[in-house]
């Protein structure tokens, strides 16, 4: 496995002290390019309070912040680097997820590429994904991405973006539409006039999505006798 036997010990900002996390649903936040773990914690008041939030700092320092891997248009980008970075994310998740009732992933911009890639590696272990102003990676058949298993499960994915967002290149947007159509139960919302950011209406949609696909499902499970 190489890098997945990780020595990476990420900087993580938690919304609750460790003593209050057991049994709560986990929502992992992945920030965008050149940002940091503080960035998405501002969303905390706009998200359902049942979740424990864990905002993770990307591994590579760059410019004013951090990155998960090189940008796709850069010469040193490779799907292998995405797989290594997301493999490390899973190695960390394995150390915390046993404490939680479910794992949901939320990413902004490049963080959406991380969240969807993590889903594609182990789709059965992720309750839902929220992608904000981001994209999915064209994996080119790389074995780290189990798109077959993902398509079989069709996990719930929310994808919100602004129609005035010119940061994410059109080909990435087209690929993400196609990938979601083939592999997920996707809710896609485009916000008129919104640029490369997040707005109040979008966060209301995200909260409703999380309630329906994660929190209510949990109640259903509790209410349904098995066997």
mmCIF file of C-alpha atoms in Angstrom:
data_model
loop_
_atom_site.group_PDB
_atom_site.id
_atom_site.type_symbol
_atom_site.label_atom_id
_atom_site.label_comp_id
_atom_site.label_asym_id
_atom_site.label_seq_id
_atom_site.Cartn_x
_atom_site.Cartn_y
_atom_site.Cartn_z
ATOM 1 C CA UNK A 1 0.000 0.000 0.000
ATOM 2 C CA UNK A 2 2.981 2.319 0.410
ATOM 3 C CA UNK A 3 1.669 5.692 1.495
ATOM 4 C CA UNK A 4 -1.635 4.474 2.891
ATOM 5 C CA UNK A 5 0.194 2.923 5.842
ATOM 6 C CA UNK A 6 0.241 6.501 6.854
ATOM 7 C CA UNK A 7 2.550 8.566 8.933
ATOM 8 C CA UNK A 8 0.344 11.537 7.997
ATOM 9 C CA UNK A 9 -1.186 12.911 11.146
ATOM 10 C CA UNK A 10 -3.428 15.688 9.855
ATOM 11 C CA UNK A 11 -4.262 18.917 11.615
ATOM 12 C CA UNK A 12 -7.982 18.562 12.327
ATOM 13 C CA UNK A 13 -10.356 21.132 13.753
ATOM 14 C CA UNK A 14 -13.251 19.503 15.605
ATOM 15 C CA UNK A 15 -16.640 21.037 16.447
ATOM 16 C CA UNK A 16 -16.902 19.043 19.691
ATOM 17 C CA UNK A 17 -14.471 17.896 22.349
ATOM 18 C CA UNK A 18 -13.583 14.216 22.125
ATOM 19 C CA UNK A 19 -15.704 13.361 25.170
ATOM 20 C CA UNK A 20 -18.878 14.442 23.296
ATOM 21 C CA UNK A 21 -18.322 12.734 19.931
ATOM 22 C CA UNK A 22 -19.192 9.080 20.555
ATOM 23 C CA UNK A 23 -22.166 7.858 18.542
ATOM 24 C CA UNK A 24 -22.641 11.120 16.623
ATOM 25 C CA UNK A 25 -22.713 11.214 12.810
ATOM 26 C CA UNK A 26 -19.389 12.520 11.479
ATOM 27 C CA UNK A 27 -19.206 15.210 8.805
ATOM 28 C CA UNK A 28 -15.689 15.636 7.409
ATOM 29 C CA UNK A 29 -14.887 18.974 5.748
ATOM 30 C CA UNK A 30 -12.287 19.270 2.970
ATOM 31 C CA UNK A 31 -11.198 22.826 2.114
ATOM 32 C CA UNK A 32 -10.223 24.205 -1.285
ATOM 33 C CA UNK A 33 -6.898 24.959 -2.945
ATOM 34 C CA UNK A 34 -4.559 27.234 -0.905
ATOM 35 C CA UNK A 35 -6.980 27.378 2.010
ATOM 36 C CA UNK A 36 -6.857 25.717 5.437
ATOM 37 C CA UNK A 37 -8.915 23.869 8.038
ATOM 38 C CA UNK A 38 -10.338 27.099 9.536
ATOM 39 C CA UNK A 39 -12.097 27.990 6.302
ATOM 40 C CA UNK A 40 -15.138 25.713 6.270
ATOM 41 C CA UNK A 41 -15.725 25.752 10.039
ATOM 42 C CA UNK A 42 -17.593 28.998 9.403
ATOM 43 C CA UNK A 43 -20.349 26.798 7.967
ATOM 44 C CA UNK A 44 -20.911 25.100 11.339
ATOM 45 C CA UNK A 45 -23.893 27.268 12.423
ATOM 46 C CA UNK A 46 -25.586 26.543 9.064
ATOM 47 C CA UNK A 47 -25.324 22.745 9.346
ATOM 48 C CA UNK A 48 -27.520 20.339 11.363
ATOM 49 C CA UNK A 49 -26.254 20.389 14.966
ATOM 50 C CA UNK A 50 -26.444 16.588 15.284
ATOM 51 C CA UNK A 51 -23.215 16.232 13.287
ATOM 52 C CA UNK A 52 -19.732 16.315 14.702
ATOM 53 C CA UNK A 53 -17.667 18.315 12.229
ATOM 54 C CA UNK A 54 -14.032 17.508 11.531
ATOM 55 C CA UNK A 55 -12.291 20.011 9.260
ATOM 56 C CA UNK A 56 -9.063 18.543 7.890
ATOM 57 C CA UNK A 57 -6.010 20.503 6.730
ATOM 58 C CA UNK A 58 -4.616 19.358 3.374
ATOM 59 C CA UNK A 59 -1.154 17.778 3.614
ATOM 60 C CA UNK A 60 0.975 20.031 1.397
ATOM 61 C CA UNK A 61 1.834 23.613 2.333
ATOM 62 C CA UNK A 62 1.622 25.921 -0.665
ATOM 63 C CA UNK A 63 1.508 29.695 -0.932
ATOM 64 C CA UNK A 64 -0.777 31.143 1.756
ATOM 65 C CA UNK A 65 -2.335 27.784 2.610
ATOM 66 C CA UNK A 66 -2.392 24.096 1.720
ATOM 67 C CA UNK A 67 -3.250 21.777 -1.157
ATOM 68 C CA UNK A 68 -4.369 18.134 -1.423
ATOM 69 C CA UNK A 69 -2.498 17.530 -4.693
ATOM 70 C CA UNK A 70 -1.360 19.625 -7.681
ATOM 71 C CA UNK A 71 -3.990 21.367 -9.801
ATOM 72 C CA UNK A 72 -5.151 19.260 -12.743
ATOM 73 C CA UNK A 73 -3.702 21.706 -15.277
ATOM 74 C CA UNK A 74 -0.234 21.602 -13.670
ATOM 75 C CA UNK A 75 2.566 19.502 -15.131
ATOM 76 C CA UNK A 76 3.137 17.568 -11.902
ATOM 77 C CA UNK A 77 -0.522 16.529 -11.533
ATOM 78 C CA UNK A 78 -1.274 12.806 -11.648
ATOM 79 C CA UNK A 79 -4.202 10.607 -10.654
ATOM 80 C CA UNK A 80 -1.605 8.663 -8.640
ATOM 81 C CA UNK A 81 -1.041 11.763 -6.461
ATOM 82 C CA UNK A 82 -4.777 12.083 -5.878
ATOM 83 C CA UNK A 83 -4.924 8.398 -4.896
ATOM 84 C CA UNK A 84 -1.982 8.805 -2.481
ATOM 85 C CA UNK A 85 -3.520 11.883 -0.812
ATOM 86 C CA UNK A 86 -6.993 10.357 -0.517
ATOM 87 C CA UNK A 87 -5.497 7.062 0.659
ATOM 88 C CA UNK A 88 -3.955 9.007 3.523
ATOM 89 C CA UNK A 89 -7.327 10.601 4.266
ATOM 90 C CA UNK A 90 -8.830 7.100 4.578
ATOM 91 C CA UNK A 91 -5.987 5.927 6.811
ATOM 92 C CA UNK A 92 -6.832 8.829 9.143
ATOM 93 C CA UNK A 93 -10.596 8.210 8.835
ATOM 94 C CA UNK A 94 -10.039 4.603 9.897
ATOM 95 C CA UNK A 95 -8.660 5.884 13.201
ATOM 96 C CA UNK A 96 -11.801 7.934 13.998
ATOM 97 C CA UNK A 97 -14.824 6.520 12.180
ATOM 98 C CA UNK A 98 -15.484 3.702 14.663
ATOM 99 C CA UNK A 99 -16.521 6.364 17.162
ATOM 100 C CA UNK A 100 -19.330 7.637 14.894
ATOM 101 C CA UNK A 101 -22.694 6.406 13.626
ATOM 102 C CA UNK A 102 -21.868 7.331 10.009
ATOM 103 C CA UNK A 103 -19.334 9.179 7.861
ATOM 104 C CA UNK A 104 -20.406 11.973 5.481
ATOM 105 C CA UNK A 105 -17.977 14.020 3.394
ATOM 106 C CA UNK A 106 -18.254 17.686 2.391
ATOM 107 C CA UNK A 107 -15.780 19.444 0.134
ATOM 108 C CA UNK A 108 -15.461 22.906 -1.370
ATOM 109 C CA UNK A 109 -13.769 23.347 -4.777
ATOM 110 C CA UNK A 110 -10.730 21.006 -4.796
ATOM 111 C CA UNK A 111 -12.145 19.638 -1.549
ATOM 112 C CA UNK A 112 -15.083 18.265 -3.570
ATOM 113 C CA UNK A 113 -12.550 16.335 -5.673
ATOM 114 C CA UNK A 114 -11.171 14.900 -2.404
ATOM 115 C CA UNK A 115 -14.640 14.039 -1.062
ATOM 116 C CA UNK A 116 -15.817 12.358 -4.273
ATOM 117 C CA UNK A 117 -12.495 10.498 -4.651
ATOM 118 C CA UNK A 118 -12.751 9.224 -1.067
ATOM 119 C CA UNK A 119 -16.289 8.056 -1.831
ATOM 120 C CA UNK A 120 -15.107 6.267 -4.973
ATOM 121 C CA UNK A 121 -12.423 4.391 -3.031
ATOM 122 C CA UNK A 122 -14.741 2.911 -0.370
ATOM 123 C CA UNK A 123 -18.328 3.797 -1.336
ATOM 124 C CA UNK A 124 -19.978 1.405 1.119
ATOM 125 C CA UNK A 125 -18.496 3.315 4.068
ATOM 126 C CA UNK A 126 -19.756 6.790 3.165
ATOM 127 C CA UNK A 127 -23.338 7.831 3.954
ATOM 128 C CA UNK A 128 -23.450 10.849 1.623
ATOM 129 C CA UNK A 129 -21.284 13.476 -0.071
ATOM 130 C CA UNK A 130 -21.775 17.228 -0.387
ATOM 131 C CA UNK A 131 -19.796 18.962 -3.120
ATOM 132 C CA UNK A 132 -19.738 22.754 -3.241
ATOM 133 C CA UNK A 133 -18.387 24.652 -6.277
ATOM 134 C CA UNK A 134 -16.148 21.730 -7.156
ATOM 135 C CA UNK A 135 -15.585 18.754 -9.412
ATOM 136 C CA UNK A 136 -14.868 15.026 -9.626
ATOM 137 C CA UNK A 137 -11.549 13.645 -10.929
ATOM 138 C CA UNK A 138 -11.389 11.870 -14.294
ATOM 139 C CA UNK A 139 -9.662 8.789 -12.889
ATOM 140 C CA UNK A 140 -8.923 7.069 -16.214
ATOM 141 C CA UNK A 141 -9.598 3.614 -14.796
ATOM 142 C CA UNK A 142 -7.086 3.947 -11.917
ATOM 143 C CA UNK A 143 -7.803 0.988 -9.563
ATOM 144 C CA UNK A 144 -7.988 3.226 -6.462
ATOM 145 C CA UNK A 145 -11.317 4.517 -7.783
ATOM 146 C CA UNK A 146 -13.894 1.757 -7.468
ATOM 147 C CA UNK A 147 -16.415 3.347 -9.801
ATOM 148 C CA UNK A 148 -18.122 0.022 -10.436
ATOM 149 C CA UNK A 149 -18.967 -0.454 -6.763
ATOM 150 C CA UNK A 150 -19.961 3.209 -6.522
ATOM 151 C CA UNK A 151 -22.338 2.908 -9.503
ATOM 152 C CA UNK A 152 -23.870 -0.234 -7.974
ATOM 153 C CA UNK A 153 -24.598 1.604 -4.701
ATOM 154 C CA UNK A 154 -25.567 4.977 -6.219
ATOM 155 C CA UNK A 155 -24.763 6.960 -3.041
ATOM 156 C CA UNK A 156 -26.520 10.288 -2.402
ATOM 157 C CA UNK A 157 -24.437 13.250 -3.597
ATOM 158 C CA UNK A 158 -25.405 16.927 -3.437
ATOM 159 C CA UNK A 159 -23.626 19.188 -5.931
ATOM 160 C CA UNK A 160 -24.135 22.930 -5.695
ATOM 161 C CA UNK A 161 -22.421 25.552 -7.822
ATOM 162 C CA UNK A 162 -22.934 29.104 -9.052
ATOM 163 C CA UNK A 163 -23.715 29.811 -12.695
ATOM 164 C CA UNK A 164 -21.202 32.668 -12.500
ATOM 165 C CA UNK A 165 -18.374 30.441 -11.173
ATOM 166 C CA UNK A 166 -15.550 30.714 -13.701
ATOM 167 C CA UNK A 167 -12.892 29.193 -11.438
ATOM 168 C CA UNK A 168 -13.824 25.593 -12.279
ATOM 169 C CA UNK A 169 -13.097 24.993 -15.982
ATOM 170 C CA UNK A 170 -16.082 23.985 -18.178
ATOM 171 C CA UNK A 171 -14.592 20.572 -19.034
ATOM 172 C CA UNK A 172 -14.429 19.727 -15.312
ATOM 173 C CA UNK A 173 -18.070 20.725 -14.913
ATOM 174 C CA UNK A 174 -19.098 18.572 -17.894
ATOM 175 C CA UNK A 175 -17.157 15.569 -16.566
ATOM 176 C CA UNK A 176 -18.670 15.972 -13.096
ATOM 177 C CA UNK A 177 -22.217 16.035 -14.517
ATOM 178 C CA UNK A 178 -21.499 12.845 -16.466
ATOM 179 C CA UNK A 179 -19.796 11.089 -13.578
ATOM 180 C CA UNK A 180 -22.638 11.905 -11.167
ATOM 181 C CA UNK A 181 -25.287 10.766 -13.654
ATOM 182 C CA UNK A 182 -23.562 7.406 -13.984
ATOM 183 C CA UNK A 183 -22.572 6.737 -10.378
ATOM 184 C CA UNK A 184 -24.699 8.575 -7.810
ATOM 185 C CA UNK A 185 -28.166 9.536 -6.734
ATOM 186 C CA UNK A 186 -27.315 13.158 -7.428
ATOM 187 C CA UNK A 187 -29.072 16.350 -6.480
ATOM 188 C CA UNK A 188 -27.601 19.154 -8.573
ATOM 189 C CA UNK A 189 -28.428 22.800 -7.945
ATOM 190 C CA UNK A 190 -27.101 25.802 -9.835
ATOM 191 C CA UNK A 191 -27.411 29.179 -8.104
ATOM 192 C CA UNK A 192 -28.021 32.196 -10.352
ATOM 193 C CA UNK A 193 -25.359 34.894 -10.096
ATOM 194 C CA UNK A 194 -23.274 33.005 -7.515
ATOM 195 C CA UNK A 195 -19.536 32.988 -8.145
ATOM 196 C CA UNK A 196 -16.918 30.631 -6.655
ATOM 197 C CA UNK A 197 -18.391 30.663 -3.160
ATOM 198 C CA UNK A 198 -21.273 29.469 -0.963
ATOM 199 C CA UNK A 199 -24.548 31.225 -0.201
ATOM 200 C CA UNK A 200 -27.287 30.996 2.426
ATOM 201 C CA UNK A 201 -29.812 29.321 0.122
ATOM 202 C CA UNK A 202 -27.284 26.652 -0.795
ATOM 203 C CA UNK A 203 -26.579 25.916 2.865
ATOM 204 C CA UNK A 204 -30.319 25.515 3.494
ATOM 205 C CA UNK A 205 -30.396 22.964 0.669
ATOM 206 C CA UNK A 206 -27.310 21.207 2.088
ATOM 207 C CA UNK A 207 -28.876 20.973 5.557
ATOM 208 C CA UNK A 208 -32.105 19.557 4.117
ATOM 209 C CA UNK A 209 -30.084 17.028 2.085
ATOM 210 C CA UNK A 210 -28.091 15.935 5.143
ATOM 211 C CA UNK A 211 -31.241 15.593 7.246
ATOM 212 C CA UNK A 212 -32.972 13.470 4.626
ATOM 213 C CA UNK A 213 -30.090 11.266 3.506
ATOM 214 C CA UNK A 214 -28.126 10.856 6.739
ATOM 215 C CA UNK A 215 -30.101 11.829 9.850
ATOM 216 C CA UNK A 216 -33.542 10.499 8.803
ATOM 217 C CA UNK A 217 -32.002 7.294 7.431
ATOM 218 C CA UNK A 218 -30.513 6.721 10.846
ATOM 219 C CA UNK A 219 -33.960 7.023 12.437
ATOM 220 C CA UNK A 220 -35.413 4.643 9.838
ATOM 221 C CA UNK A 221 -32.748 2.097 10.677
ATOM 222 C CA UNK A 222 -33.493 2.385 14.385
ATOM 223 C CA UNK A 223 -37.231 1.963 13.760
ATOM 224 C CA UNK A 224 -37.004 -1.007 11.380
ATOM 225 C CA UNK A 225 -36.569 -4.422 12.958
ATOM 226 C CA UNK A 226 -34.034 -6.501 11.045
ATOM 227 C CA UNK A 227 -34.206 -10.212 10.283
#
